[in-house]
Each structure stands twice: as C-alpha cells, then as structure tokens.
Amino acid sequence: MKLSFAKPGLPRTGIVVVGVFATRDLCPSGVKLNKSLDGALSRAMRASRFMGNKGQTLSIVAPAGSRLDRVILIGLGKVSDITELEMQNLGGKIYSDTHRAVKGVVAITVDPVSGSKLNTAQVAAHLAFGARLRSYRFDKYKTKQKESEKSSLKSMAFHCGAFLNARSIFRTLDRVADGIFFTRDLVSEPPNVLYPETLAKQAKTLEKLGVKVEILGETQMRRLGMGALLGVGQGSIRSSKLVVMQWNGKPKKRGQKSKDNSPLAFVGKGVTFDTGGISIKPSAGMEDMKWDMGGSGVVIGLMKALAGRNAKVNVVGIVGLVENMPGGNAQRPGDIVTSMSGQTIEVLNTDAEGRLVLADALWYTKERFKPRIMVNLATLTGAIIVSLGDKYAGLFSNNDVLSERLMKAGEEVNELLWRLPLSSEYDKLINSDAADMKNIGGRGAGSITAAQFLQRFVDKTPWAHLDIAGVTWSKSNAPTVPKGGTGFGVRLLERLVSSHYEEK
Ligand code: BES
Ligand code: MN
Ligand code: ZN
C-alpha cells in the first residue's frame, strides 16, 4: 500500500473520506462535497444514528450524481479529541474499513480546524502512521489465499494544505513503523525457522543501516563465564548466541569526557522456544512460547527504528538467544551454575529460564559498556498476566527518574506501564541454602521475585525491567495493532530516547 500526501482537493473517483465533528458538523471539504452531491451527505446523516462521535463511521455507497465508489464520513468527536493518538486510531480505522475496497484507492481530506492542538500536517502524518501500523500482516506462509482475503488497498492519499510538511513528519514515523514491523515479523516466525542462529542473522541485517553487529557463540560465552545463559541452552541442538548491536549516532566531540558519550543500553530476553526444559510445560498452549523471544524482538526492532531515522544518540542493543529444550544434555532441577558475575545460582525450576539468560546479558552489558541507563525487556513471567492482563506491561526499576520517563513515554504512545515494587523483603525470597541464590521464589509475587533476581546483576546502573509477557501477543484487533505480534515496546522506547537522550 502506498501512502502519499497531496494538495487539497476532492477526487472524482474511488473512495473519499471526510471528517465530521459531533454533532454532525461536516469539515469544509465535506460541506463542498455535500453541495456537489445535492445534500446527500446531510440526508444520510439524518437518516442514520451517525452523530460524528469519535471513531463513528457512515458509508454512502455510489452516491447519485457522482462517479465516486463511496464516501465515508468519519466521526472526529470534539476539537479537543484531535490528538496524535486519536488520529492514529482513526487512520487505523480508515484502513480497516477500506482495505478490501474494489478499486483500492482512498483519498482522505484533512482540513484546518481552529482551536486544534495539531496542525493539518501533523493530523495527516499521524493518520497515515496509524493506517500503516494497522496494515501489518504476517501471511508469508499462506500459499492458498483467495483474492478476497488479501488486502486490495493500493493507495491512500492524504489531501492537506501543508502536504510537504506532512510528508516530512511522516518520514520519521514511517521509520518507526519499519522497526515495529520488524519486531512483529520476528515474533510471528515459527520456532523451527527462527532459532538463535537465524535470529542472530536477522539482527545482522541491520548492518546495512549502519548498525555494528557482533555475534558471540558458545565458545566465546564460555570464555566470558556465562554459565547461567549457557545452562539454559545446553539441552538444545541449536547453539546459543549473544548479539551485540551498536548504533553510534552521536560521535564523541573533541575534549568531551567519554562518560558523557556513554550509550543507552537495551537488553532483550530471546528464548526462541520455551518448552520449560526438564520442568516441562503442559502441552496446551505451548505454541505460544515461540514468542518468548519477544524482548529481543523489541530490542532488534528498536535498533532498526533508531538507525533508520538516523537518531543522534549512542545506543547498544544486546540480546541473549537460546532455545529451552529437554534432552539428554539438558539442565536439571538442582543444578548449580556460575554466572559471569561470579554469583552462583541454584536452578530449582528449568522453566524460570529467562532470568538466567538475562543475568549474564545484563552483567555483560554493564561491564562492557558502562551505560547511562539500562532497560531490559522480557516475556518473563506468567504472573504478570495474572496481575495486569494485556493492558499494561510491568515496570520494575531502581531509579525513580527513569521510571517516570518510561511511564510518561508509554502514555504518549499508548503502551502503558504499571510500576511494581522492589524491596529487600522480596529479595530475601530468592536466597538459597546451597548457592548465592535460587531461580524461583515462593508461591506469591512471582513477577517481583523474578525482577529481584535480575536486580542482582545490574549493580548501581540506573536500570528498568519491563515484563512484557502480557502485551507481546494479542488475540484481537486494536485500531493500530492487528492481532498477533504487537511490537509493544518499540514505540515506547523510541519515544523515551527522542524525548530525553537525543541531541536535537
Ligand atoms: N516464558 C515464560 C513466561 C510466560 C508465560 C510468558 C506465559 C508468556 C506467557 C517464563 O519463562 C516462565 O516459564 N516463567 C515461569 C516462572 C516460574 C517457573 C517461576 C512462570 O511464569 O510460570
Ligand atoms: Mn519458562
Ligand atoms: Zn520463558
């Protein structure tokens, strides 16, 4: 689908979308169109319950006296409803209402609105961003799709006064969408196709955008002492990998202290399939564990978004990639492993594997890069789904400023975070009789004890952990997120970076 921006105007064919405020006030383009159609639009509104409420739509098919296929009236609600997020939602709604249109050509009219927080260029760009986000599909393995099942939408043109401006705002948003789509692709791939080596290869493709990508194999990781990560992967015939991605968009200025130029770090759990290992999971629903690499998918997609839009910032993305399988060589409950930090871990449940992978990935990141901040993402616990469902991701942090920034960025892009506590009282629960710690806590507070475990590997680094188990995969369509892999986290962290850490 082609998204374009053009000067104001009303096409004579195809589908035209016009905005309507509550209650039933057509935008100027709509008023003009209504006149040329002899009042058909106002009659259609009066003959229906369409009021112009936010997100409401009314279709007038093949209006008499014109060659148009359809006019779609779309409710804008009140002037105060014109926000970036609402415009993205409307764009997504327009896409889903028209993506099977016969001729596949849609024109959206964007008129200036007095008192609106956004100008027409911003409105047009965010409508287009929403439409693109909603247009995502993962159908590469469907070989027998009927024409009627495919999207037939060829182009969406946004007509507005400042269309050059709209084009330039959209260019940046489009690169963010590229990152989100990459994440969605990665979490959607089946686990026979996507395993540590092939996921690392996907990360490697970012080199063409200027990202430096290193892939560490098992020998190198063993030399570094990563016994926690390696223990998880040892039951699989697929060898484990650690991928280090570096985007240096803010080269060091002369005389600048290297500390001021230290990178932001994003770390992802990349369990390409989680059977649970010897502590094996029940078979019902186990297929979901293909997206247990969701955290690493977000980190890779984020790197793509930042590099794609040439962000003026230094960022490292680090993902620990393993497959958690049972087998003759698999890790046993009761094993004690030594992490890169030197701390020993008694593995009482081989299904609490994500924290073992992150323990070494976090320690490595902190030691090698001394980052300004370190944020990790992981589909870490089923317990976070019990707590928060699929509306909020869990946030844990040792730093209030970072937490506030993350929560605010989340609100701005509609990827919500809810902060949960960390404290020495919870930390105690993972002390072990046999080693420095055990990898499970008691019956309660499963997401918190998992976070306490991670905290033992970050030292004083300002750090946050996002437990994204509930938000990584969606079973139903939302305005800008079709069901399937959501890409949750890419937009949020992209916003965090651009709001606080980037040179303007
Ligand atoms: N990958 C799972 C967590 C998960 C569950 C993600 C459901 C998405 C949906 C994780 O590795 C896991 O198995 N966690 C265990 C921890 C327990 C053994 C302490 C869990 O949540 O049951
Ligand atoms: Mn598990
Ligand atoms: Zn897992």
Short mmCIF file of C-alpha atoms and ligand atoms in Angstrom, two decimals:
data_model
loop_
_atom_site.label_atom_id
_atom_site.label_comp_id
_atom_site.label_asym_id
_atom_site.label_seq_id
_atom_site.Cartn_x
_atom_site.Cartn_y
_atom_site.Cartn_z
CA MET A 1 0.00 0.00 0.00
CA LYS A 2 1.28 3.40 -0.96
CA LEU A 3 0.78 6.30 1.45
CA SER A 4 1.06 9.74 -0.10
CA PHE A 5 0.43 13.37 0.71
CA ALA A 6 -1.08 15.77 -1.80
CA LYS A 7 -2.54 19.24 -2.08
CA PRO A 8 -6.15 19.80 -1.01
CA GLY A 9 -8.76 18.57 -3.43
CA LEU A 10 -11.65 16.18 -3.94
CA PRO A 11 -11.06 13.31 -6.34
CA ARG A 12 -13.93 12.29 -8.64
CA THR A 13 -13.47 8.53 -8.39
CA GLY A 14 -12.61 5.94 -5.76
CA ILE A 15 -13.32 6.41 -2.06
CA VAL A 16 -13.32 9.79 -0.30
CA VAL A 17 -13.11 10.16 3.47
CA VAL A 18 -14.34 13.34 5.15
CA GLY A 19 -14.33 14.29 8.81
CA VAL A 20 -17.41 15.19 10.82
CA PHE A 21 -17.48 16.81 14.25
CA ALA A 22 -20.06 15.93 16.86
CA THR A 23 -22.83 16.87 16.34
CA ARG A 24 -22.98 16.32 12.60
CA ASP A 25 -20.80 19.26 11.53
CA LEU A 26 -19.04 18.47 8.27
CA CYS A 27 -15.49 19.74 7.74
CA PRO A 28 -15.13 22.30 4.91
CA SER A 29 -14.24 19.62 2.32
CA GLY A 30 -17.34 17.72 3.39
CA VAL A 31 -19.51 20.81 3.06
CA LYS A 32 -18.26 21.25 -0.50
CA LEU A 33 -18.78 17.60 -1.37
CA ASN A 34 -22.23 17.65 0.19
CA LYS A 35 -23.18 20.57 -2.07
CA SER A 36 -21.95 18.85 -5.20
CA LEU A 37 -23.94 15.75 -4.17
CA ASP A 38 -27.12 17.75 -3.65
CA GLY A 39 -27.11 17.33 0.11
CA ALA A 40 -26.76 13.53 0.04
CA LEU A 41 -24.32 13.55 2.97
CA SER A 42 -26.54 15.54 5.31
CA ARG A 43 -29.53 13.40 4.34
CA ALA A 44 -27.53 10.25 5.04
CA MET A 45 -26.60 11.57 8.49
CA ARG A 46 -30.20 12.47 9.31
CA ALA A 47 -31.37 9.06 8.15
CA SER A 48 -28.93 7.28 10.47
CA ARG A 49 -27.68 7.39 14.04
CA PHE A 50 -24.34 8.79 12.93
CA MET A 51 -23.55 11.81 15.08
CA GLY A 52 -19.88 12.37 14.30
CA ASN A 53 -18.81 10.89 17.61
CA LYS A 54 -15.17 9.90 17.89
CA GLY A 55 -14.45 6.89 15.68
CA GLN A 56 -18.03 6.51 14.37
CA THR A 57 -18.30 5.96 10.62
CA LEU A 58 -21.02 6.13 8.00
CA SER A 59 -20.60 4.89 4.42
CA ILE A 60 -22.54 6.29 1.49
CA VAL A 61 -22.07 3.84 -1.37
CA ALA A 62 -22.13 5.02 -5.02
CA PRO A 63 -23.73 8.42 -4.32
CA ALA A 64 -26.01 9.50 -7.17
CA GLY A 65 -24.72 12.26 -9.45
CA SER A 66 -21.06 11.33 -9.00
CA ARG A 67 -18.59 8.67 -10.09
CA LEU A 68 -17.40 8.01 -6.52
CA ASP A 69 -17.49 4.44 -5.20
CA ARG A 70 -18.05 5.53 -1.67
CA VAL A 71 -17.98 8.49 0.68
CA ILE A 72 -17.01 7.65 4.23
CA LEU A 73 -17.97 10.07 6.97
CA ILE A 74 -15.70 9.64 9.93
CA GLY A 75 -16.50 10.99 13.36
CA LEU A 76 -13.88 13.27 14.89
CA GLY A 77 -15.70 13.95 18.14
CA LYS A 78 -14.70 17.29 19.68
CA VAL A 79 -11.87 19.60 18.66
CA SER A 80 -10.06 18.57 21.84
CA ASP A 81 -10.12 14.96 20.60
CA ILE A 82 -7.65 15.83 17.85
CA THR A 83 -4.50 14.33 19.32
CA GLU A 84 -1.69 12.25 17.84
CA LEU A 85 -3.06 9.03 19.32
CA GLU A 86 -6.65 9.68 18.24
CA MET A 87 -5.52 10.49 14.71
CA GLN A 88 -3.50 7.26 14.60
CA ASN A 89 -6.57 5.34 15.74
CA LEU A 90 -8.70 7.00 13.06
CA GLY A 91 -6.08 6.19 10.43
CA GLY A 92 -6.17 2.57 11.56
CA LYS A 93 -9.95 2.56 11.43
CA ILE A 94 -9.99 4.03 7.91
CA TYR A 95 -7.53 1.34 6.83
CA SER A 96 -9.59 -1.49 8.25
CA ASP A 97 -12.81 -0.09 6.73
CA THR A 98 -11.31 0.23 3.25
CA HIS A 99 -8.62 -2.40 2.83
CA ARG A 100 -10.89 -4.61 0.77
CA ALA A 101 -12.17 -1.78 -1.42
CA VAL A 102 -12.81 -2.83 -5.01
CA LYS A 103 -10.68 -0.19 -6.73
CA GLY A 104 -8.24 0.11 -3.87
CA VAL A 105 -7.84 3.89 -3.98
CA VAL A 106 -8.73 6.03 -0.97
CA ALA A 107 -8.47 9.81 -0.57
CA ILE A 108 -8.62 11.36 2.88
CA THR A 109 -9.39 15.07 3.18
CA VAL A 110 -7.68 16.92 6.03
CA ASP A 111 -8.97 20.43 6.69
CA PRO A 112 -7.63 23.05 9.09
CA VAL A 113 -9.52 23.15 12.39
CA SER A 114 -9.45 26.24 14.57
CA GLY A 115 -8.55 25.56 18.19
CA SER A 116 -6.93 22.20 17.40
CA LYS A 117 -3.68 21.21 19.13
CA LEU A 118 -2.39 19.75 15.86
CA ASN A 119 -1.94 21.43 12.50
CA THR A 120 -3.12 19.75 9.28
CA ALA A 121 0.33 18.37 8.50
CA GLN A 122 0.50 16.64 11.88
CA VAL A 123 -3.03 15.31 11.53
CA ALA A 124 -2.30 13.91 8.07
CA ALA A 125 1.01 12.35 9.14
CA HIS A 126 -0.48 10.64 12.19
CA LEU A 127 -3.50 9.38 10.22
CA ALA A 128 -1.04 7.82 7.79
CA PHE A 129 1.09 6.36 10.60
CA GLY A 130 -2.00 4.73 12.14
CA ALA A 131 -3.08 3.34 8.79
CA ARG A 132 0.35 1.86 8.17
CA LEU A 133 0.53 0.31 11.66
CA ARG A 134 -2.85 -1.33 11.15
CA SER A 135 -1.91 -2.62 7.67
CA TYR A 136 0.62 -5.11 9.07
CA ARG A 137 0.09 -8.72 8.05
CA PHE A 138 2.09 -11.89 8.54
CA ASP A 139 0.89 -14.11 5.72
CA LYS A 140 4.10 -15.38 4.15
CA TYR A 141 3.19 -18.99 4.96
CA LYS A 142 -0.30 -18.80 3.46
CA THR A 143 0.02 -20.22 -0.03
CA LYS A 144 -3.68 -20.51 -0.83
CA GLN A 145 -5.10 -17.10 -0.03
CA LYS A 146 -8.11 -16.08 -2.10
CA GLU A 147 -8.13 -12.66 -3.76
CA SER A 148 -10.99 -11.64 -1.48
CA GLU A 149 -8.92 -12.45 1.61
CA LYS A 150 -5.99 -10.31 0.59
CA SER A 151 -5.83 -6.58 1.10
CA SER A 152 -6.70 -4.84 -2.17
CA LEU A 153 -5.83 -1.35 -0.96
CA LYS A 154 -3.30 0.13 -3.36
CA SER A 155 -3.05 3.69 -2.15
CA MET A 156 -4.16 6.14 0.49
CA ALA A 157 -3.68 9.81 -0.34
CA PHE A 158 -3.92 12.44 2.37
CA HIS A 159 -5.01 15.81 0.99
CA CYS A 160 -3.95 18.78 3.07
CA GLY A 161 -2.59 22.30 2.72
CA ALA A 162 0.85 21.72 4.23
CA PHE A 163 1.37 18.40 2.46
CA LEU A 164 5.15 18.81 2.14
CA ASN A 165 5.32 19.28 5.87
CA ALA A 166 3.13 16.23 6.40
CA ARG A 167 5.45 14.20 4.20
CA SER A 168 8.46 15.15 6.29
CA ILE A 169 6.75 14.39 9.65
CA PHE A 170 5.62 11.07 8.25
CA ARG A 171 9.10 10.12 7.05
CA THR A 172 10.29 9.74 10.65
CA LEU A 173 7.13 7.92 11.78
CA ASP A 174 7.50 5.58 8.82
CA ARG A 175 10.97 4.53 10.03
CA VAL A 176 9.50 3.79 13.47
CA ALA A 177 6.84 1.67 11.76
CA ASP A 178 9.64 -0.20 9.93
CA GLY A 179 11.11 -1.09 13.33
CA ILE A 180 7.73 -2.18 14.70
CA PHE A 181 7.08 -4.35 11.64
CA PHE A 182 10.47 -6.00 12.01
CA THR A 183 9.64 -6.87 15.64
CA ARG A 184 6.21 -8.20 14.63
CA ASP A 185 7.80 -10.31 11.90
CA LEU A 186 10.34 -11.79 14.31
CA VAL A 187 7.82 -12.75 17.00
CA SER A 188 5.49 -14.25 14.37
CA GLU A 189 8.05 -16.57 12.78
CA PRO A 190 7.63 -20.22 13.77
CA PRO A 191 10.25 -21.73 16.08
CA ASN A 192 11.52 -24.24 13.51
CA VAL A 193 12.51 -21.28 11.31
CA LEU A 194 13.56 -18.80 13.99
CA TYR A 195 16.13 -20.12 16.45
CA PRO A 196 19.21 -18.48 17.97
CA GLU A 197 21.37 -18.67 14.88
CA THR A 198 18.69 -17.45 12.45
CA LEU A 199 17.50 -14.73 14.83
CA ALA A 200 21.11 -13.53 15.10
CA LYS A 201 21.23 -13.47 11.28
CA GLN A 202 18.15 -11.26 11.26
CA ALA A 203 19.88 -8.85 13.64
CA LYS A 204 22.88 -8.88 11.33
CA THR A 205 20.74 -7.39 8.53
CA LEU A 206 20.79 -4.10 10.47
CA GLU A 207 24.37 -3.63 9.30
CA LYS A 208 23.05 -2.14 6.07
CA LEU A 209 21.59 0.71 8.15
CA GLY A 210 24.96 1.38 9.79
CA VAL A 211 24.50 -0.68 12.97
CA LYS A 212 27.59 -2.57 14.13
CA VAL A 213 26.60 -6.16 14.86
CA GLU A 214 28.70 -8.76 16.68
CA ILE A 215 27.55 -12.34 17.25
CA LEU A 216 29.11 -14.24 20.14
CA GLY A 217 28.98 -18.03 20.02
CA GLU A 218 29.11 -20.58 22.81
CA THR A 219 32.90 -20.78 22.92
CA GLN A 220 33.22 -17.04 23.43
CA MET A 221 30.45 -17.02 26.02
CA ARG A 222 32.08 -19.90 27.90
CA ARG A 223 35.33 -17.96 27.94
CA LEU A 224 33.42 -14.99 29.43
CA GLY A 225 31.99 -17.27 32.11
CA MET A 226 28.32 -17.05 31.09
CA GLY A 227 27.31 -20.25 32.86
CA ALA A 228 23.76 -19.06 33.53
CA LEU A 229 22.86 -18.35 29.90
CA LEU A 230 24.70 -21.39 28.57
CA GLY A 231 22.97 -23.72 31.04
CA VAL A 232 19.59 -22.82 29.57
CA GLY A 233 20.67 -23.61 26.01
CA GLN A 234 22.55 -26.83 26.73
CA GLY A 235 19.56 -29.13 26.16
CA SER A 236 19.02 -27.83 22.63
CA ILE A 237 20.79 -28.92 19.45
CA ARG A 238 20.65 -25.25 18.42
CA SER A 239 23.63 -23.38 19.75
CA SER A 240 23.12 -20.28 21.87
CA LYS A 241 24.13 -16.79 20.73
CA LEU A 242 24.61 -13.36 22.22
CA VAL A 243 24.16 -10.48 19.79
CA VAL A 244 25.64 -7.04 20.39
CA MET A 245 24.27 -4.22 18.23
CA GLN A 246 25.79 -0.75 18.38
CA TRP A 247 24.36 2.41 16.89
CA ASN A 248 26.70 5.38 17.26
CA GLY A 249 24.64 8.31 16.10
CA LYS A 250 26.41 10.83 18.34
CA PRO A 251 30.14 10.62 17.77
CA LYS A 252 32.37 11.93 20.57
CA LYS A 253 33.29 15.58 20.29
CA ARG A 254 36.87 16.66 20.86
CA GLY A 255 37.66 17.25 24.53
CA GLN A 256 34.45 15.55 25.65
CA LYS A 257 34.68 13.10 28.52
CA SER A 258 33.94 9.60 27.31
CA LYS A 259 31.45 9.21 30.17
CA ASP A 260 29.19 11.89 28.65
CA ASN A 261 29.08 9.90 25.47
CA SER A 262 28.35 6.52 27.03
CA PRO A 263 25.47 4.67 25.41
CA LEU A 264 21.95 3.82 26.44
CA ALA A 265 21.59 0.05 26.69
CA PHE A 266 18.59 -2.11 25.81
CA VAL A 267 18.73 -5.79 26.67
CA GLY A 268 16.30 -8.46 25.49
CA LYS A 269 15.32 -11.99 26.50
CA GLY A 270 15.49 -14.12 23.39
CA VAL A 271 14.21 -17.59 24.21
CA THR A 272 13.29 -18.71 20.70
CA PHE A 273 11.22 -21.53 22.16
CA ASP A 274 10.46 -22.22 25.81
CA THR A 275 9.32 -25.78 26.47
CA GLY A 276 10.16 -25.26 30.13
CA GLY A 277 13.05 -27.72 29.78
CA ILE A 278 13.02 -30.67 32.21
CA SER A 279 10.44 -28.74 34.29
CA ILE A 280 8.35 -29.11 31.17
CA LYS A 281 5.26 -27.03 30.47
CA PRO A 282 1.82 -28.54 29.83
CA SER A 283 1.27 -29.06 26.09
CA ALA A 284 -1.91 -26.94 25.82
CA GLY A 285 -0.89 -23.52 24.57
CA MET A 286 2.80 -24.33 24.42
CA GLU A 287 2.90 -22.99 20.85
CA ASP A 288 2.70 -19.51 22.37
CA MET A 289 6.23 -19.99 23.60
CA LYS A 290 7.52 -19.21 20.10
CA TRP A 291 7.17 -15.57 21.12
CA ASP A 292 9.27 -15.99 24.24
CA MET A 293 11.93 -14.10 22.27
CA GLY A 294 9.65 -11.04 22.31
CA GLY A 295 12.04 -8.93 24.41
CA SER A 296 14.87 -9.50 21.95
CA GLY A 297 12.48 -8.79 19.07
CA VAL A 298 11.71 -5.38 20.55
CA VAL A 299 15.40 -4.56 21.04
CA ILE A 300 16.19 -5.50 17.43
CA GLY A 301 13.18 -3.55 16.10
CA LEU A 302 14.13 -0.55 18.23
CA MET A 303 17.66 -0.57 16.79
CA LYS A 304 16.13 -0.64 13.32
CA ALA A 305 13.86 2.32 14.10
CA LEU A 306 16.68 4.41 15.62
CA ALA A 307 19.18 3.66 12.89
CA GLY A 308 16.50 4.07 10.22
CA ARG A 309 15.73 7.60 11.31
CA ASN A 310 19.38 8.38 11.96
CA ALA A 311 18.91 9.11 15.67
CA LYS A 312 21.53 11.42 17.22
CA VAL A 313 22.28 9.13 20.12
CA ASN A 314 24.53 6.24 21.09
CA VAL A 315 22.66 3.04 21.80
CA VAL A 316 23.61 -0.58 22.33
CA GLY A 317 21.16 -3.42 21.93
CA ILE A 318 22.05 -6.77 23.44
CA VAL A 319 20.03 -9.95 23.10
CA GLY A 320 20.62 -13.35 24.69
CA LEU A 321 19.37 -16.06 22.33
CA VAL A 322 18.71 -19.61 23.49
CA GLU A 323 16.26 -22.46 22.99
CA ASN A 324 14.98 -24.05 26.21
CA MET A 325 14.57 -27.78 25.49
CA PRO A 326 14.52 -31.02 27.48
CA GLY A 327 17.02 -33.67 26.38
CA GLY A 328 19.87 -35.91 27.48
CA ASN A 329 22.12 -32.92 27.99
CA ALA A 330 19.51 -30.57 29.40
CA GLN A 331 19.95 -28.68 32.63
CA ARG A 332 18.40 -30.46 35.66
CA PRO A 333 16.43 -29.01 38.56
CA GLY A 334 19.04 -28.86 41.31
CA ASP A 335 21.94 -27.88 39.06
CA ILE A 336 24.10 -25.03 40.35
CA VAL A 337 25.53 -22.73 37.68
CA THR A 338 28.06 -19.91 37.94
CA SER A 339 27.10 -16.68 36.21
CA MET A 340 29.52 -14.26 34.56
CA SER A 341 29.22 -12.06 37.66
CA GLY A 342 30.69 -14.88 39.74
CA GLN A 343 27.43 -15.32 41.64
CA THR A 344 26.15 -18.89 41.78
CA ILE A 345 22.56 -19.89 41.07
CA GLU A 346 20.69 -22.99 42.13
CA VAL A 347 18.33 -23.86 39.29
CA LEU A 348 15.25 -25.23 41.05
CA ASN A 349 12.96 -24.87 38.04
CA THR A 350 14.31 -25.04 34.49
CA ASP A 351 11.23 -23.13 33.31
CA ALA A 352 12.41 -19.99 35.11
CA GLU A 353 15.00 -19.63 32.36
CA GLY A 354 14.56 -16.06 31.17
CA ARG A 355 16.16 -14.61 34.27
CA LEU A 356 19.16 -16.92 33.81
CA VAL A 357 19.67 -15.65 30.27
CA LEU A 358 19.27 -12.03 31.35
CA ALA A 359 21.60 -12.43 34.35
CA ASP A 360 24.57 -12.86 32.03
CA ALA A 361 23.32 -10.49 29.33
CA LEU A 362 22.80 -7.67 31.88
CA TRP A 363 26.13 -8.22 33.62
CA TYR A 364 27.99 -8.31 30.31
CA THR A 365 26.27 -5.11 29.12
CA LYS A 366 27.03 -3.25 32.33
CA GLU A 367 30.68 -4.37 32.44
CA ARG A 368 31.48 -3.73 28.81
CA PHE A 369 29.54 -0.53 28.09
CA LYS A 370 29.02 1.21 31.46
CA PRO A 371 25.72 2.51 30.04
CA ARG A 372 23.92 5.68 31.21
CA ILE A 373 20.77 3.65 31.60
CA MET A 374 19.96 0.00 31.04
CA VAL A 375 16.44 -1.16 30.17
CA ASN A 376 15.67 -4.83 29.69
CA LEU A 377 12.56 -6.34 28.13
CA ALA A 378 11.38 -9.88 28.70
CA THR A 379 8.33 -12.12 28.45
CA LEU A 380 9.47 -13.12 31.90
CA THR A 381 6.53 -14.34 33.96
CA GLY A 382 3.04 -15.75 33.61
CA ALA A 383 2.35 -13.98 36.91
CA ILE A 384 2.45 -10.55 35.25
CA ILE A 385 -0.51 -11.67 33.10
CA VAL A 386 -2.39 -12.55 36.27
CA SER A 387 -1.60 -9.10 37.69
CA LEU A 388 -2.05 -6.81 34.70
CA GLY A 389 -3.60 -8.81 31.86
CA ASP A 390 -2.88 -7.44 28.41
CA LYS A 391 -3.42 -3.73 29.15
CA TYR A 392 -0.24 -2.77 30.98
CA ALA A 393 3.28 -4.16 31.00
CA GLY A 394 5.00 -4.48 34.37
CA LEU A 395 7.72 -1.97 35.22
CA PHE A 396 10.40 -2.57 37.86
CA SER A 397 13.22 -0.14 38.47
CA ASN A 398 15.91 1.02 40.87
CA ASN A 399 15.53 4.60 39.60
CA ASP A 400 12.55 6.95 40.00
CA VAL A 401 13.56 9.37 37.24
CA LEU A 402 13.91 6.59 34.70
CA SER A 403 10.60 5.08 35.84
CA GLU A 404 8.74 8.38 35.43
CA ARG A 405 10.23 8.88 31.99
CA LEU A 406 9.26 5.40 30.89
CA MET A 407 5.70 5.67 32.19
CA LYS A 408 5.22 9.07 30.52
CA ALA A 409 6.63 7.85 27.20
CA GLY A 410 4.26 4.89 27.45
CA GLU A 411 1.24 7.13 27.95
CA GLU A 412 2.25 9.24 24.97
CA VAL A 413 2.32 6.28 22.59
CA ASN A 414 -0.37 4.16 24.25
CA GLU A 415 2.00 1.46 25.50
CA LEU A 416 1.15 1.57 29.18
CA LEU A 417 3.38 0.60 32.09
CA TRP A 418 2.47 -0.10 35.70
CA ARG A 419 5.23 0.08 38.29
CA LEU A 420 5.53 -2.71 40.85
CA PRO A 421 7.74 -2.69 43.93
CA LEU A 422 11.23 -3.95 44.59
CA SER A 423 12.48 -4.35 48.15
CA SER A 424 14.85 -6.32 50.33
CA GLU A 425 11.85 -8.18 51.77
CA TYR A 426 11.15 -9.68 48.34
CA ASP A 427 14.85 -10.07 47.60
CA LYS A 428 15.22 -12.43 50.59
CA LEU A 429 12.81 -14.86 48.96
CA ILE A 430 15.38 -15.92 46.37
CA ASN A 431 18.18 -16.71 48.81
CA SER A 432 19.26 -20.34 48.52
CA ASP A 433 20.63 -22.78 51.08
CA ALA A 434 23.05 -24.24 48.57
CA ALA A 435 24.16 -21.29 46.38
CA ASP A 436 24.10 -17.48 46.31
CA MET A 437 20.52 -17.55 45.05
CA LYS A 438 17.85 -19.77 43.58
CA ASN A 439 15.97 -19.07 40.37
CA ILE A 440 12.45 -19.19 41.84
CA GLY A 441 10.82 -17.53 44.82
CA GLY A 442 7.86 -18.79 46.81
CA ARG A 443 4.24 -19.11 45.75
CA GLY A 444 3.41 -15.41 45.73
CA ALA A 445 4.76 -12.32 43.96
CA GLY A 446 6.20 -14.28 41.04
CA SER A 447 6.86 -11.24 38.85
CA ILE A 448 8.52 -9.35 41.69
CA THR A 449 10.87 -12.13 42.75
CA ALA A 450 11.86 -12.52 39.08
CA ALA A 451 12.68 -8.80 38.99
CA GLN A 452 14.63 -9.07 42.27
CA PHE A 453 16.69 -11.79 40.64
CA LEU A 454 17.56 -9.52 37.70
CA GLN A 455 18.45 -6.67 40.04
CA ARG A 456 21.28 -8.76 41.45
CA PHE A 457 23.03 -8.41 38.08
CA VAL A 458 22.83 -4.67 37.46
CA ASP A 459 24.76 -3.18 40.38
CA LYS A 460 24.23 0.60 40.62
CA THR A 461 23.37 1.13 36.95
CA PRO A 462 20.10 3.08 36.54
CA TRP A 463 18.01 0.18 35.36
CA ALA A 464 14.46 -0.79 34.48
CA HIS A 465 12.91 -4.15 33.69
CA LEU A 466 9.77 -4.36 31.55
CA ASP A 467 7.87 -7.62 31.92
CA ILE A 468 6.05 -7.79 28.58
CA ALA A 469 4.60 -11.32 28.82
CA GLY A 470 1.02 -9.98 28.71
CA VAL A 471 1.39 -7.46 25.89
CA THR A 472 3.65 -9.10 23.32
CA TRP A 473 0.94 -11.07 21.54
CA SER A 474 -2.66 -10.03 21.02
CA LYS A 475 -5.66 -12.23 20.29
CA SER A 476 -7.83 -9.41 18.91
CA ASN A 477 -7.54 -6.42 16.61
CA ALA A 478 -6.99 -2.94 18.04
CA PRO A 479 -7.08 0.26 15.95
CA THR A 480 -3.35 0.38 15.20
CA VAL A 481 -2.39 -3.15 16.24
CA PRO A 482 -3.75 -6.10 14.29
CA LYS A 483 -3.98 -9.36 16.23
CA GLY A 484 -0.73 -11.29 16.54
CA GLY A 485 2.67 -9.88 17.45
CA THR A 486 2.18 -6.33 18.74
CA GLY A 487 5.68 -4.87 18.72
CA PHE A 488 4.86 -3.37 22.16
CA GLY A 489 7.92 -1.54 23.44
CA VAL A 490 9.41 -0.24 20.21
CA ARG A 491 7.34 2.94 20.14
CA LEU A 492 7.72 3.46 23.87
CA LEU A 493 11.50 3.21 23.90
CA GLU A 494 11.82 5.18 20.69
CA ARG A 495 9.86 7.94 22.42
CA LEU A 496 11.97 7.64 25.60
CA VAL A 497 15.13 8.10 23.53
CA SER A 498 13.85 11.02 21.46
CA SER A 499 12.36 12.86 24.45
CA HIS A 500 15.31 12.63 26.83
CA TYR A 501 18.54 11.39 25.36
CA GLU A 502 18.82 12.72 21.86
CA GLU A 503 20.58 15.85 20.66
CA LYS A 504 18.09 17.97 18.80
N1 BES B 1 8.27 -17.53 29.21
C1 BES B 1 7.69 -17.83 30.47
C2 BES B 1 6.70 -16.75 30.93
C3 BES B 1 5.46 -16.60 30.09
C4 BES B 1 4.31 -17.30 30.40
C5 BES B 1 5.44 -15.73 29.03
C6 BES B 1 3.17 -17.15 29.64
C7 BES B 1 4.29 -15.56 28.27
C8 BES B 1 3.15 -16.28 28.58
C9 BES B 1 8.77 -17.98 31.53
O1 BES B 1 9.97 -18.48 31.09
C10 BES B 1 8.24 -18.93 32.55
O2 BES B 1 8.04 -20.05 32.20
N2 BES B 1 8.04 -18.45 33.77
C11 BES B 1 7.53 -19.26 34.81
C12 BES B 1 8.32 -18.95 36.07
C13 BES B 1 8.07 -19.90 37.19
C14 BES B 1 8.59 -21.27 36.84
C15 BES B 1 8.76 -19.37 38.42
C16 BES B 1 6.06 -18.91 35.00
O3 BES B 1 5.70 -17.74 34.86
O4 BES B 1 5.27 -19.82 35.24
MN MN B 2 10.00 -20.61 31.09
ZN ZN B 3 10.40 -18.16 29.09
#
